[in-house]
């Protein structure tokens, strides 16, 4: 999709990947509607976007509350008339061993990372289908395909989002509405400073946000269905699919090694 003149809604745009993506979309000529909970941080991002597209706007909302998700869809459609691209990027981590997880935590993670993007998508989609054009970008994670140890609640929420996206892409194949699933590796953002999470167990280099956003912008321009950034993660996902037992045993051995065992 060429972003010039488009209307783009990006969730979770007060920091990290969403903030930089919003600015890059605005630089490309898109009017952006950005949302998150932290008003002050959104205002700073909005100012940078409005330097390129003055009609860009912001919506403060908590996307773990479904009434606020519905309200966001209404406010964005009121502001823009129609939406060309929706980026479901808002999300929360949950690095917690399965034996320390409680059900309410799993449900909360699923609500924000899976159900909320689905709800927003279903509210925006009819307009796209009626217009015969649109792009839904869902920010998943390599955790969805690699089943990262110590992150079962997070992994499952992202896997659900990925599979929903793929099935949706098939359903929409002939409609002119496209779907892109983004698989970030480990990106240097505030995601690793959020409380009530175990320390990151993986000794993997964090890529800068700009590298991830470069990959997403390129995938958008190519109408790609999925993008892994860095792309070598895709090879690991293929390896897991071809030898699940070997992959899980290797992961368990790696966790032991990281713990010094
Ligand atoms: N960083 C990584 O290594 C990595 C890897 C794979 C996937 N991802 C995914 O990338 C996406 C962006 O994360 P990030 O790394 O850029 O981290 P981040 O800087 O913490 O960004 C998360 C964004 O989501 C928003 N958000 C969180 N809870 C929200 C809520 N209840 N309602 C509305 N907005 C909410 C945050 O804004 P407020 O706090 O202002 O609400 C923030 O703008 C997430 O979906 C994450 O799972 C990240």
Short mmCIF file of C-alpha atoms and ligand atoms in Angstrom, two decimals:
data_model
loop_
_atom_site.label_atom_id
_atom_site.label_comp_id
_atom_site.label_asym_id
_atom_site.label_seq_id
_atom_site.Cartn_x
_atom_site.Cartn_y
_atom_site.Cartn_z
CA UNK A 1 0.00 0.00 0.00
CA UNK A 2 1.20 3.49 -0.82
CA UNK A 3 0.59 5.52 2.35
CA UNK A 4 0.35 8.99 0.81
CA UNK A 5 -3.07 10.48 1.51
CA UNK A 6 -4.22 7.44 3.51
CA UNK A 7 -6.03 7.35 6.86
CA UNK A 8 -4.17 5.14 9.31
CA UNK A 9 -5.10 4.13 12.87
CA UNK A 10 -2.27 2.81 15.07
CA UNK A 11 -2.84 1.45 18.56
CA UNK A 12 -0.15 1.53 21.23
CA UNK A 13 1.53 4.53 19.64
CA UNK A 14 2.68 6.33 22.80
CA UNK A 15 6.05 4.54 22.81
CA UNK A 16 8.27 1.98 21.11
CA UNK A 17 7.26 0.39 17.82
CA UNK A 18 3.87 2.13 17.54
CA UNK A 19 5.31 5.61 18.14
CA UNK A 20 8.00 5.25 15.49
CA UNK A 21 5.63 3.58 13.04
CA UNK A 22 3.15 6.46 13.44
CA UNK A 23 5.80 9.02 12.70
CA UNK A 24 7.07 7.09 9.68
CA UNK A 25 3.52 6.73 8.30
CA UNK A 26 2.99 10.47 8.72
CA UNK A 27 6.31 11.13 6.98
CA UNK A 28 4.97 8.99 4.12
CA UNK A 29 1.95 11.29 3.83
CA UNK A 30 -0.63 9.38 5.88
CA UNK A 31 -2.96 11.11 8.32
CA UNK A 32 -2.62 9.06 11.49
CA UNK A 33 -4.94 8.46 14.43
CA UNK A 34 -2.86 7.24 17.34
CA UNK A 35 -4.05 5.74 20.59
CA UNK A 36 -2.79 4.57 23.97
CA UNK A 37 -3.41 5.33 27.68
CA UNK A 38 -0.62 7.84 28.41
CA UNK A 39 -1.87 11.23 27.19
CA UNK A 40 1.42 13.11 27.62
CA UNK A 41 3.39 10.56 25.63
CA UNK A 42 0.74 10.49 22.88
CA UNK A 43 0.80 14.30 22.67
CA UNK A 44 4.55 14.23 22.03
CA UNK A 45 4.18 11.61 19.28
CA UNK A 46 1.23 13.48 17.78
CA UNK A 47 3.24 16.71 17.55
CA UNK A 48 5.89 14.87 15.53
CA UNK A 49 3.22 13.36 13.24
CA UNK A 50 1.41 16.66 12.74
CA UNK A 51 4.64 18.21 11.47
CA UNK A 52 4.01 16.06 8.37
CA UNK A 53 0.23 15.63 8.32
CA UNK A 54 -1.52 18.34 10.39
CA UNK A 55 -4.89 16.52 10.50
CA UNK A 56 -3.40 13.63 12.45
CA UNK A 57 -5.11 13.13 15.80
CA UNK A 58 -5.00 11.11 19.01
CA UNK A 59 -7.40 9.08 21.12
CA UNK A 60 -6.66 8.31 24.75
CA UNK A 61 -8.07 4.91 25.63
CA UNK A 62 -7.49 1.70 27.53
CA UNK A 63 -7.87 -1.12 25.03
CA UNK A 64 -8.27 -3.78 27.71
CA UNK A 65 -11.75 -2.26 28.23
CA UNK A 66 -14.01 -3.38 25.36
CA UNK A 67 -16.35 -0.37 25.72
CA UNK A 68 -13.33 1.85 25.07
CA UNK A 69 -12.35 -0.29 22.06
CA UNK A 70 -15.82 0.25 20.56
CA UNK A 71 -15.59 3.94 21.37
CA UNK A 72 -12.19 4.19 19.65
CA UNK A 73 -13.61 2.65 16.46
CA UNK A 74 -16.49 5.17 16.49
CA UNK A 75 -14.24 8.17 17.19
CA UNK A 76 -11.71 7.17 14.52
CA UNK A 77 -14.41 6.66 11.89
CA UNK A 78 -16.02 9.98 12.87
CA UNK A 79 -12.66 11.75 12.58
CA UNK A 80 -11.54 10.18 9.29
CA UNK A 81 -14.74 9.11 7.49
CA UNK A 82 -12.99 5.90 6.48
CA UNK A 83 -9.84 4.03 7.54
CA UNK A 84 -7.37 2.66 4.98
CA UNK A 85 -5.00 0.91 7.37
CA UNK A 86 -5.47 -0.33 10.93
CA UNK A 87 -2.35 -1.29 12.89
CA UNK A 88 -3.15 -3.39 15.97
CA UNK A 89 0.12 -2.83 17.82
CA UNK A 90 -0.84 -2.20 21.48
CA UNK A 91 0.16 -5.10 23.65
CA UNK A 92 1.57 -6.19 26.98
CA UNK A 93 4.28 -8.70 27.88
CA UNK A 94 3.84 -11.51 30.38
CA UNK A 95 7.07 -13.22 31.29
CA UNK A 96 5.88 -15.61 34.01
CA UNK A 97 6.57 -19.33 34.44
CA UNK A 98 3.44 -21.42 33.91
CA UNK A 99 3.52 -22.63 37.53
CA UNK A 100 3.26 -18.98 38.69
CA UNK A 101 0.42 -18.08 36.32
CA UNK A 102 -3.15 -17.62 37.47
CA UNK A 103 -6.15 -17.73 35.18
CA UNK A 104 -7.06 -14.03 35.59
CA UNK A 105 -3.63 -13.04 34.33
CA UNK A 106 -3.95 -15.29 31.29
CA UNK A 107 -7.39 -13.82 30.55
CA UNK A 108 -6.15 -10.24 30.91
CA UNK A 109 -3.24 -10.83 28.52
CA UNK A 110 -5.56 -12.50 26.01
CA UNK A 111 -8.01 -9.61 26.32
CA UNK A 112 -5.44 -6.94 25.44
CA UNK A 113 -3.23 -8.87 23.00
CA UNK A 114 -5.84 -10.93 21.15
CA UNK A 115 -9.50 -10.08 21.80
CA UNK A 116 -9.13 -6.30 21.74
CA UNK A 117 -7.42 -6.21 18.29
CA UNK A 118 -10.01 -8.64 16.98
CA UNK A 119 -12.83 -6.47 18.32
CA UNK A 120 -11.34 -3.32 16.79
CA UNK A 121 -10.75 -5.13 13.49
CA UNK A 122 -14.34 -6.35 13.31
CA UNK A 123 -15.57 -2.79 13.89
CA UNK A 124 -13.36 -1.29 11.16
CA UNK A 125 -13.52 -4.13 8.62
CA UNK A 126 -17.03 -3.62 7.18
CA UNK A 127 -16.05 -0.17 5.85
CA UNK A 128 -12.92 -1.60 4.22
CA UNK A 129 -14.84 -4.44 2.59
CA UNK A 130 -17.49 -2.03 1.34
CA UNK A 131 -14.75 0.13 -0.22
CA UNK A 132 -12.94 -2.91 -1.64
CA UNK A 133 -9.65 -1.82 -0.13
CA UNK A 134 -7.78 -1.72 3.15
CA UNK A 135 -4.95 -3.20 5.17
CA UNK A 136 -5.06 -4.74 8.65
CA UNK A 137 -1.61 -4.96 10.23
CA UNK A 138 -1.43 -7.15 13.33
CA UNK A 139 1.71 -6.98 15.45
CA UNK A 140 2.27 -10.50 16.73
CA UNK A 141 5.63 -11.79 17.98
CA UNK A 142 8.16 -14.50 17.23
CA UNK A 143 6.92 -15.83 20.59
CA UNK A 144 3.75 -16.88 18.75
CA UNK A 145 5.61 -19.35 16.57
CA UNK A 146 8.54 -20.25 18.85
CA UNK A 147 6.55 -20.80 22.09
CA UNK A 148 9.08 -18.83 24.15
CA UNK A 149 9.72 -20.49 27.52
CA UNK A 150 8.33 -18.72 30.59
CA UNK A 151 5.82 -16.76 28.51
CA UNK A 152 2.92 -19.17 27.92
CA UNK A 153 0.21 -16.51 28.43
CA UNK A 154 1.91 -14.06 26.08
CA UNK A 155 2.86 -16.68 23.48
CA UNK A 156 -0.70 -17.99 23.29
CA UNK A 157 -2.24 -14.51 22.98
CA UNK A 158 0.04 -13.72 20.04
CA UNK A 159 -0.44 -17.15 18.44
CA UNK A 160 -4.20 -16.59 18.56
CA UNK A 161 -3.76 -13.21 16.89
CA UNK A 162 -1.57 -14.74 14.16
CA UNK A 163 -3.94 -17.58 13.36
CA UNK A 164 -6.97 -15.27 13.38
CA UNK A 165 -5.07 -13.01 10.95
CA UNK A 166 -4.20 -15.84 8.57
CA UNK A 167 -7.73 -17.22 8.48
CA UNK A 168 -9.03 -13.67 8.00
CA UNK A 169 -6.61 -13.19 5.07
CA UNK A 170 -8.12 -16.23 3.33
CA UNK A 171 -11.68 -15.05 3.98
CA UNK A 172 -10.82 -11.61 2.58
CA UNK A 173 -8.73 -12.88 -0.36
CA UNK A 174 -11.09 -11.63 -3.08
CA UNK A 175 -12.25 -8.45 -1.31
CA UNK A 176 -9.31 -6.09 -1.83
CA UNK A 177 -8.66 -6.02 1.93
CA UNK A 178 -5.18 -7.31 2.82
CA UNK A 179 -3.70 -8.60 6.07
CA UNK A 180 -0.10 -8.31 7.28
CA UNK A 181 1.21 -10.14 10.36
CA UNK A 182 4.37 -8.69 11.91
CA UNK A 183 6.75 -10.94 13.86
CA UNK A 184 9.20 -8.79 15.83
CA UNK A 185 12.16 -10.56 17.43
CA UNK A 186 13.61 -8.81 20.47
CA UNK A 187 13.26 -5.05 20.03
CA UNK A 188 14.74 -2.46 22.37
CA UNK A 189 11.58 -0.87 23.84
CA UNK A 190 9.92 -0.15 27.18
CA UNK A 191 8.25 -3.58 26.97
CA UNK A 192 11.13 -4.95 29.08
CA UNK A 193 10.62 -2.44 31.90
CA UNK A 194 6.97 -3.20 32.63
CA UNK A 195 6.43 -4.49 36.21
CA UNK A 196 5.13 -7.93 37.20
CA UNK A 197 7.31 -9.71 34.63
CA UNK A 198 10.22 -12.08 35.17
CA UNK A 199 13.57 -10.81 33.89
CA UNK A 200 14.24 -11.65 30.24
CA UNK A 201 15.75 -15.14 30.28
CA UNK A 202 17.03 -15.03 26.70
CA UNK A 203 20.50 -13.76 25.92
CA UNK A 204 19.54 -12.34 22.52
CA UNK A 205 20.64 -9.02 21.11
CA UNK A 206 17.85 -6.41 21.01
CA UNK A 207 17.43 -4.70 17.65
CA UNK A 208 16.66 -0.97 17.51
CA UNK A 209 13.05 0.06 16.91
CA UNK A 210 14.10 1.70 13.63
CA UNK A 211 15.21 -1.68 12.21
CA UNK A 212 11.85 -3.24 13.06
CA UNK A 213 9.93 -0.30 11.60
CA UNK A 214 12.04 -0.39 8.41
CA UNK A 215 10.94 -4.01 7.97
CA UNK A 216 7.29 -3.18 8.58
CA UNK A 217 7.31 -0.22 6.18
CA UNK A 218 8.91 -2.39 3.51
CA UNK A 219 6.32 -5.16 4.06
CA UNK A 220 3.49 -2.61 3.80
CA UNK A 221 4.87 -1.29 0.52
CA UNK A 222 5.14 -4.85 -0.89
CA UNK A 223 1.64 -5.93 0.26
CA UNK A 224 3.36 -8.80 2.11
CA UNK A 225 1.34 -11.25 4.24
CA UNK A 226 3.93 -11.59 6.99
CA UNK A 227 7.29 -10.21 8.01
CA UNK A 228 9.84 -11.45 10.55
CA UNK A 229 12.34 -8.87 11.81
CA UNK A 230 15.12 -10.02 12.00
CA UNK A 231 14.27 -12.46 9.21
CA UNK A 232 16.40 -15.33 10.57
CA UNK A 233 13.65 -15.98 13.14
CA UNK A 234 11.54 -17.36 10.29
CA UNK A 235 14.10 -20.15 9.77
CA UNK A 236 13.84 -21.11 13.46
CA UNK A 237 10.03 -21.21 13.18
CA UNK A 238 10.33 -23.56 10.16
CA UNK A 239 12.74 -25.77 12.12
CA UNK A 240 10.28 -26.03 15.00
CA UNK A 241 7.46 -26.99 12.63
CA UNK A 242 9.53 -29.83 11.14
CA UNK A 243 10.77 -31.28 14.49
CA UNK A 244 8.63 -30.22 17.44
CA UNK A 245 10.09 -32.70 19.94
CA UNK A 246 13.66 -31.75 19.07
CA UNK A 247 12.81 -28.06 19.26
CA UNK A 248 11.12 -28.28 22.67
CA UNK A 249 13.90 -30.48 24.11
CA UNK A 250 16.47 -28.03 22.77
CA UNK A 251 14.57 -25.10 24.28
CA UNK A 252 14.43 -26.82 27.68
CA UNK A 253 18.18 -27.50 27.55
CA UNK A 254 18.81 -23.89 26.59
CA UNK A 255 16.70 -22.61 29.52
CA UNK A 256 18.75 -24.84 31.89
CA UNK A 257 21.98 -23.48 30.40
CA UNK A 258 20.80 -19.85 30.69
CA UNK A 259 19.95 -20.52 34.37
CA UNK A 260 23.51 -21.81 34.84
CA UNK A 261 22.35 -25.44 35.37
N1 LIG B 1 9.74 -5.17 22.04
C1 LIG B 1 9.77 -6.43 21.61
O1 LIG B 1 10.82 -7.11 21.72
C2 LIG B 1 8.57 -7.06 20.98
C3 LIG B 1 8.71 -8.35 20.44
C4 LIG B 1 7.61 -8.95 19.85
C5 LIG B 1 6.41 -8.28 19.80
N2 LIG B 1 6.28 -7.04 20.34
C6 LIG B 1 4.96 -6.39 20.30
O2 LIG B 1 5.09 -5.10 19.79
C7 LIG B 1 3.99 -4.30 20.26
C8 LIG B 1 4.52 -2.96 20.72
O3 LIG B 1 5.34 -3.15 21.85
P1 LIG B 1 6.68 -2.30 22.11
O4 LIG B 1 7.80 -3.28 22.12
O5 LIG B 1 6.74 -1.13 21.23
O6 LIG B 1 6.48 -1.89 23.65
P2 LIG B 1 5.98 -0.53 24.34
O7 LIG B 1 6.93 0.56 24.05
O8 LIG B 1 5.75 -0.91 25.77
O9 LIG B 1 4.62 -0.22 23.60
C9 LIG B 1 3.40 -0.80 23.98
C10 LIG B 1 2.31 0.16 23.56
O10 LIG B 1 1.04 -0.43 23.87
C11 LIG B 1 0.30 0.53 24.62
N3 LIG B 1 -0.59 -0.16 25.54
C12 LIG B 1 -0.27 -1.06 26.50
N4 LIG B 1 -1.36 -1.40 27.19
C13 LIG B 1 -2.40 -0.70 26.66
C14 LIG B 1 -3.78 -0.61 26.95
N5 LIG B 1 -4.34 -1.32 27.96
N6 LIG B 1 -4.55 0.21 26.20
C15 LIG B 1 -4.00 0.94 25.20
N7 LIG B 1 -2.71 0.90 24.87
C16 LIG B 1 -1.91 0.09 25.61
C17 LIG B 1 1.34 1.35 25.37
O11 LIG B 1 0.83 2.63 25.67
P3 LIG B 1 0.30 3.11 27.11
O12 LIG B 1 1.15 2.47 28.15
O13 LIG B 1 0.46 4.60 27.02
O14 LIG B 1 -1.13 2.68 27.15
C18 LIG B 1 2.41 1.48 24.30
O15 LIG B 1 2.10 2.54 23.43
C19 LIG B 1 3.32 -5.12 21.37
O16 LIG B 1 2.15 -5.73 20.86
C20 LIG B 1 4.36 -6.20 21.68
O17 LIG B 1 3.77 -7.38 22.17
C21 LIG B 1 7.33 -6.40 20.93
#
